[in-house]
Amino acid sequence: MRRSILSSLRAHLGRLVAACLAIVLGVGFGTLAMTAHSSATHGIDETIGKQNAGVDAVIQSDRETVTAADVAKVKQLPQVASVVAETSAYMQVQWAGQVRPDSLAVAARYDTSKIAGPTTSSGKLPEAKNEIALPAKLADKYKIALGQEIKLSTWQGRAYLVKVVGLLDDTTSIGSANAVATAATVSTFEPQSYINQVKVAANPGVTQPALAAAITAAVGQGLETFTGEGWIDHEVKQITNGIDVLGGVFGMFAVIALFVACLVIGNTFTIVIAQRTREMALLRCVGASRKQVFSSVLAEATIVGLVASGIGVVFGVALSAIALTLARSFDWGLPPVDLHLDLASVFIPLLLGTIATILAAVVPARRATRVAPLAALRPEAAPVAKSKAGIVRLVFGFLLLAGGGALLAQGASSHQVIIGVAGGVISFVGILSIGSLLVPALVKVLGALPARTGGVPARIAVANAVRNPRRTAATTSALLIGVTLISLTCVGIASVRKTFDVTMDKEYPVDVTMTVDNEKLPATAANQLKSIKGITEVVPIRTALVKSGQNTLEVTGVDPSTAGSVIHDPALVRQLQSGTALVDQNTLYELNVKDGAVVTIVSGKQKVNFKAVKANGLARITLTTADLQKLAPTAAVTGYWLASDPKADGPKVMDELKQSLPTVKNLNISGGLPERSFYTKVFDILLLVAVGLLGVSVLIALVGVGNTLSLSVLERTRENALLRAMGLTRPQLRGMLAVESLLMALVAAGLGIALGLIYGWSGTAALMGGQIDGPISYAVPGRLLITIALVAAVAGLLASILPARRAAKVAPAGALATE
């Protein structure tokens, strides 16, 4: 049997190429996910470990603040060898070319003989009061050289001139690194400097738990004490939480890709075994038992799975190395991560890929043993469309579909994500179970038009597509999974983004608010602001101090005719009218006024009554410009409300705004633009990553479509030859196979998009329903969904090219003569 297995693999290797490719892609993707995750985690673990070398215990604030007295108590402990109290001062620095100062954190230098501390990449660490060391990346950004003097100032206005004597090595820093000065310098900057944390090194022979226990007894329960190892674990978890989540997402997509690969593998083995029925029967005739036939098929699957999985692991490791190399070119605030291979990231994908291949081949292997030897040597009967197993499967599928749909609806209405996910999975399994009934019916409906207008080749293509319902369903199911998941992701992210936009419009109705205090704005201020890339509208606002009862308040006036161009919430724009005061929640509470009540506002001799309407996100009290002029005719322009381009880089726009209007000393800038821009980028990245990852499963599915067509061409060699002999041309034969492939791809795409809409909306309701106060805004990303359908259609046509060429090359007479 061993020689039979090897010869069989050599003889049918070409037919197993697609299955091997599916395994390679699925396993490679899983290896990529696990290797990238382990490399990132290992790199951060090493970085945190180096930064805390020599640390045996750490004290930080919990219910109480760490004080100098606590540090003194720790120093007196006999178990302690060294104590470092990390303090820092927060200064302002005026960089060259910047209109306004930026903030700079300056940490105090400490003794690093026992506990690791900052090191320099050039120059030296500060030793005198007027010296400072800057992070190398910061110095490079603002072109600061060694020996150069910079001016620092406190928030109270005290100024200091310091000399840059060193550039700190921040290549392994997580986030932005602090500058470093002597402890005396930091104390001068900030006499009451806050103790961030205390790091302690133990005397020889003292264990970390014993040291932590002694410190806890000395400082009390109000402070939190970690062992050195516990502190490193704590810091790593703080940073790798997002990496773990991302790793979980990658792992989920890897499982999906492997599952799709299993469908392709199972379908491939089913067809290959069906084509080798006579070969299997001959083995039975010469003495092979059913067990031996079954074992031989599984042995073939094991060899195929092991070899393809090995190639997939190598492929995944190579992709991981490339991805980590490319990641170093992006400044994500993380240290450079080197490739780290562990046993789990190599052997788990290898094992899963092999096991998945074997499991996918079990059903075809069992089917190979059910045919009697003599019956198999006779011509194969046409497949029977109905069977008891098929009826049971259909009934089971409809039950799953109904039960899963009920759970899906319950999860959406009760905002329970787990219930919704369970309902989605169960209902989708139901869809797959009834696929042998559903998919051929949809193919017939979709193929009605080409069957009428495309002539005989189109009618034959439709008939071929539904000839074997189970195979058609299995072929389209892999593509259906990919399209459903991509559609679900697109619809879900679009709905969450739309819901988020509506929520942001209520919380931050204006993108940016810019005001000045006791300063005059230049006459060209509006034009200067509008010239900034990303700013689309600039509307001036006026302010005045008024009284309401015993409260002195600032009232803002804006022109209703232009306010709509910067206020995103249409309801607020409609409410901004004469006689109405838009008042935020806190001011209503301060004035002891209810929403809709009348409030009296006094300015000098002017007294005006307004209807108070609750409106959060604007100023404390917002009136029309005309109403404000009644109260304060001389109210001047004190700021602007700005609208931005939704595609603008929010942080970059805010940086430019901070450096705008150079004649103004102090600018107050606020608004939701940075937060809105951040989440917009997150949504874009999530969509790009999800579609890219799920595209792997679609690629595997399309490999399956092409493989099924190729094997189907081999099965129908005599049939195609007969069609050729009856006058069917080679282009017509290629067109027939193209229509067959296109119909399957379009059915999978149409059904997948429909399911994606249902699952995407349900998932959004379950995920966001309990997170927001208002209604959920559902979205239909029409362009994306149409693109998905077009890509599936084009991919279906491409998948038919090689099988069609192979079919067209067969000569009619030669094929008819083949037995």
mmCIF file with all atom_site columns, N, CA, C and O in Angstrom, residues 77 93 184 228 296 320 324 343 373 447 453 460 496 501 533 551 554 636 639 676 763:
data_model
loop_
_atom_site.group_PDB
_atom_site.id
_atom_site.type_symbol
_atom_site.label_atom_id
_atom_site.label_alt_id
_atom_site.label_comp_id
_atom_site.label_asym_id
_atom_site.label_entity_id
_atom_site.label_seq_id
_atom_site.pdbx_PDB_ins_code
_atom_site.Cartn_x
_atom_site.Cartn_y
_atom_site.Cartn_z
_atom_site.occupancy
_atom_site.B_iso_or_equiv
_atom_site.pdbx_formal_charge
_atom_site.auth_seq_id
_atom_site.auth_comp_id
_atom_site.auth_asym_id
_atom_site.auth_atom_id
_atom_site.pdbx_PDB_model_num
ATOM 1  N N  . LEU A 1 77  ? 15.266  50.794 55.483  1.00 0.00 ? 77  LEU A N  1
ATOM 2  C CA . LEU A 1 77  ? 15.076  49.350 55.611  1.00 0.00 ? 77  LEU A CA 1
ATOM 3  C C  . LEU A 1 77  ? 16.402  48.622 55.405  1.00 0.00 ? 77  LEU A C  1
ATOM 4  O O  . LEU A 1 77  ? 17.154  48.934 54.459  1.00 0.00 ? 77  LEU A O  1
ATOM 5  N N  . VAL A 1 93  ? 8.960   74.941 26.251  1.00 0.00 ? 93  VAL A N  1
ATOM 6  C CA . VAL A 1 93  ? 10.162  75.248 25.489  1.00 0.00 ? 93  VAL A CA 1
ATOM 7  C C  . VAL A 1 93  ? 9.764   75.892 24.171  1.00 0.00 ? 93  VAL A C  1
ATOM 8  O O  . VAL A 1 93  ? 8.801   75.481 23.527  1.00 0.00 ? 93  VAL A O  1
ATOM 9  N N  . ALA A 1 184 ? 18.982  68.434 41.129  1.00 0.00 ? 184 ALA A N  1
ATOM 10 C CA . ALA A 1 184 ? 18.939  69.816 41.613  1.00 0.00 ? 184 ALA A CA 1
ATOM 11 C C  . ALA A 1 184 ? 18.251  70.732 40.598  1.00 0.00 ? 184 ALA A C  1
ATOM 12 O O  . ALA A 1 184 ? 17.495  71.638 40.967  1.00 0.00 ? 184 ALA A O  1
ATOM 13 N N  . GLY A 1 228 ? 9.933   43.308 41.480  1.00 0.00 ? 228 GLY A N  1
ATOM 14 C CA . GLY A 1 228 ? 10.518  43.712 40.202  1.00 0.00 ? 228 GLY A CA 1
ATOM 15 C C  . GLY A 1 228 ? 9.912   42.962 39.034  1.00 0.00 ? 228 GLY A C  1
ATOM 16 O O  . GLY A 1 228 ? 9.563   43.564 38.004  1.00 0.00 ? 228 GLY A O  1
ATOM 17 N N  . SER A 1 296 ? -5.280  4.480  3.100   1.00 0.00 ? 296 SER A N  1
ATOM 18 C CA . SER A 1 296 ? -4.464  5.023  2.017   1.00 0.00 ? 296 SER A CA 1
ATOM 19 C C  . SER A 1 296 ? -4.868  6.449  1.668   1.00 0.00 ? 296 SER A C  1
ATOM 20 O O  . SER A 1 296 ? -4.012  7.304  1.410   1.00 0.00 ? 296 SER A O  1
ATOM 21 N N  . SER A 1 320 ? 6.268   37.406 7.913   1.00 0.00 ? 320 SER A N  1
ATOM 22 C CA . SER A 1 320 ? 6.432   38.069 9.211   1.00 0.00 ? 320 SER A CA 1
ATOM 23 C C  . SER A 1 320 ? 7.703   38.914 9.222   1.00 0.00 ? 320 SER A C  1
ATOM 24 O O  . SER A 1 320 ? 7.698   40.051 9.713   1.00 0.00 ? 320 SER A O  1
ATOM 25 N N  . LEU A 1 324 ? 7.651   42.930 9.760   1.00 0.00 ? 324 LEU A N  1
ATOM 26 C CA . LEU A 1 324 ? 8.348   43.584 10.869  1.00 0.00 ? 324 LEU A CA 1
ATOM 27 C C  . LEU A 1 324 ? 9.382   44.573 10.357  1.00 0.00 ? 324 LEU A C  1
ATOM 28 O O  . LEU A 1 324 ? 9.607   45.627 10.970  1.00 0.00 ? 324 LEU A O  1
ATOM 29 N N  . LEU A 1 343 ? 8.410   27.781 19.537  1.00 0.00 ? 343 LEU A N  1
ATOM 30 C CA . LEU A 1 343 ? 7.866   26.494 19.096  1.00 0.00 ? 343 LEU A CA 1
ATOM 31 C C  . LEU A 1 343 ? 6.385   26.602 18.748  1.00 0.00 ? 343 LEU A C  1
ATOM 32 O O  . LEU A 1 343 ? 5.920   25.993 17.775  1.00 0.00 ? 343 LEU A O  1
ATOM 33 N N  . PRO A 1 373 ? -16.492 -3.556 -4.954  1.00 0.00 ? 373 PRO A N  1
ATOM 34 C CA . PRO A 1 373 ? -15.495 -3.645 -6.034  1.00 0.00 ? 373 PRO A CA 1
ATOM 35 C C  . PRO A 1 373 ? -16.094 -3.880 -7.409  1.00 0.00 ? 373 PRO A C  1
ATOM 36 O O  . PRO A 1 373 ? -15.781 -3.171 -8.359  1.00 0.00 ? 373 PRO A O  1
ATOM 37 N N  . GLY A 1 447 ? -29.378 32.417 -13.707 1.00 0.00 ? 447 GLY A N  1
ATOM 38 C CA . GLY A 1 447 ? -29.014 31.970 -15.043 1.00 0.00 ? 447 GLY A CA 1
ATOM 39 C C  . GLY A 1 447 ? -30.151 32.001 -16.040 1.00 0.00 ? 447 GLY A C  1
ATOM 40 O O  . GLY A 1 447 ? -29.968 31.637 -17.213 1.00 0.00 ? 447 GLY A O  1
ATOM 41 N N  . THR A 1 453 ? -30.763 34.331 -23.562 1.00 0.00 ? 453 THR A N  1
ATOM 42 C CA . THR A 1 453 ? -30.105 35.206 -24.541 1.00 0.00 ? 453 THR A CA 1
ATOM 43 C C  . THR A 1 453 ? -28.746 34.695 -25.005 1.00 0.00 ? 453 THR A C  1
ATOM 44 O O  . THR A 1 453 ? -28.226 35.175 -26.004 1.00 0.00 ? 453 THR A O  1
ATOM 45 N N  . ILE A 1 460 ? -26.352 25.190 -21.476 1.00 0.00 ? 460 ILE A N  1
ATOM 46 C CA . ILE A 1 460 ? -25.574 24.056 -20.979 1.00 0.00 ? 460 ILE A CA 1
ATOM 47 C C  . ILE A 1 460 ? -24.811 24.454 -19.710 1.00 0.00 ? 460 ILE A C  1
ATOM 48 O O  . ILE A 1 460 ? -24.696 23.663 -18.765 1.00 0.00 ? 460 ILE A O  1
ATOM 49 N N  . VAL A 1 496 ? -20.973 51.519 12.379  1.00 0.00 ? 496 VAL A N  1
ATOM 50 C CA . VAL A 1 496 ? -20.365 52.032 13.606  1.00 0.00 ? 496 VAL A CA 1
ATOM 51 C C  . VAL A 1 496 ? -19.815 53.437 13.376  1.00 0.00 ? 496 VAL A C  1
ATOM 52 O O  . VAL A 1 496 ? -19.963 54.327 14.219  1.00 0.00 ? 496 VAL A O  1
ATOM 53 N N  . ASP A 1 501 ? -20.201 59.130 14.159  1.00 0.00 ? 501 ASP A N  1
ATOM 54 C CA . ASP A 1 501 ? -20.275 60.500 13.641  1.00 0.00 ? 501 ASP A CA 1
ATOM 55 C C  . ASP A 1 501 ? -21.476 61.247 14.216  1.00 0.00 ? 501 ASP A C  1
ATOM 56 O O  . ASP A 1 501 ? -21.368 62.426 14.583  1.00 0.00 ? 501 ASP A O  1
ATOM 57 N N  . LYS A 1 533 ? -4.524  74.162 5.401   1.00 0.00 ? 533 LYS A N  1
ATOM 58 C CA . LYS A 1 533 ? -5.034  72.984 4.700   1.00 0.00 ? 533 LYS A CA 1
ATOM 59 C C  . LYS A 1 533 ? -5.833  72.112 5.656   1.00 0.00 ? 533 LYS A C  1
ATOM 60 O O  . LYS A 1 533 ? -5.346  71.710 6.702   1.00 0.00 ? 533 LYS A O  1
ATOM 61 N N  . ASN A 1 551 ? -25.289 85.207 39.104  1.00 0.00 ? 551 ASN A N  1
ATOM 62 C CA . ASN A 1 551 ? -24.224 84.545 38.345  1.00 0.00 ? 551 ASN A CA 1
ATOM 63 C C  . ASN A 1 551 ? -23.713 85.431 37.220  1.00 0.00 ? 551 ASN A C  1
ATOM 64 O O  . ASN A 1 551 ? -24.506 86.022 36.462  1.00 0.00 ? 551 ASN A O  1
ATOM 65 N N  . GLU A 1 554 ? -20.339 84.167 30.667  1.00 0.00 ? 554 GLU A N  1
ATOM 66 C CA . GLU A 1 554 ? -19.907 84.602 29.345  1.00 0.00 ? 554 GLU A CA 1
ATOM 67 C C  . GLU A 1 554 ? -20.905 84.097 28.313  1.00 0.00 ? 554 GLU A C  1
ATOM 68 O O  . GLU A 1 554 ? -21.212 82.904 28.281  1.00 0.00 ? 554 GLU A O  1
ATOM 69 N N  . ALA A 1 636 ? -17.061 92.474 20.845  1.00 0.00 ? 636 ALA A N  1
ATOM 70 C CA . ALA A 1 636 ? -16.104 92.303 19.749  1.00 0.00 ? 636 ALA A CA 1
ATOM 71 C C  . ALA A 1 636 ? -15.943 90.832 19.383  1.00 0.00 ? 636 ALA A C  1
ATOM 72 O O  . ALA A 1 636 ? -16.330 89.935 20.136  1.00 0.00 ? 636 ALA A O  1
ATOM 73 N N  . GLY A 1 639 ? -13.150 85.231 18.740  1.00 0.00 ? 639 GLY A N  1
ATOM 74 C CA . GLY A 1 639 ? -12.756 83.893 18.329  1.00 0.00 ? 639 GLY A CA 1
ATOM 75 C C  . GLY A 1 639 ? -13.493 83.441 17.096  1.00 0.00 ? 639 GLY A C  1
ATOM 76 O O  . GLY A 1 639 ? -14.243 84.215 16.460  1.00 0.00 ? 639 GLY A O  1
ATOM 77 N N  . ARG A 1 676 ? -12.136 63.005 16.631  1.00 0.00 ? 676 ARG A N  1
ATOM 78 C CA . ARG A 1 676 ? -12.853 62.547 15.435  1.00 0.00 ? 676 ARG A CA 1
ATOM 79 C C  . ARG A 1 676 ? -11.866 62.014 14.393  1.00 0.00 ? 676 ARG A C  1
ATOM 80 O O  . ARG A 1 676 ? -12.092 60.962 13.790  1.00 0.00 ? 676 ARG A O  1
ATOM 81 N N  . GLY A 1 763 ? -24.967 43.030 14.183  1.00 0.00 ? 763 GLY A N  1
ATOM 82 C CA . GLY A 1 763 ? -23.778 43.182 15.011  1.00 0.00 ? 763 GLY A CA 1
ATOM 83 C C  . GLY A 1 763 ? -23.614 44.596 15.525  1.00 0.00 ? 763 GLY A C  1
ATOM 84 O O  . GLY A 1 763 ? -23.224 44.814 16.676  1.00 0.00 ? 763 GLY A O  1
#
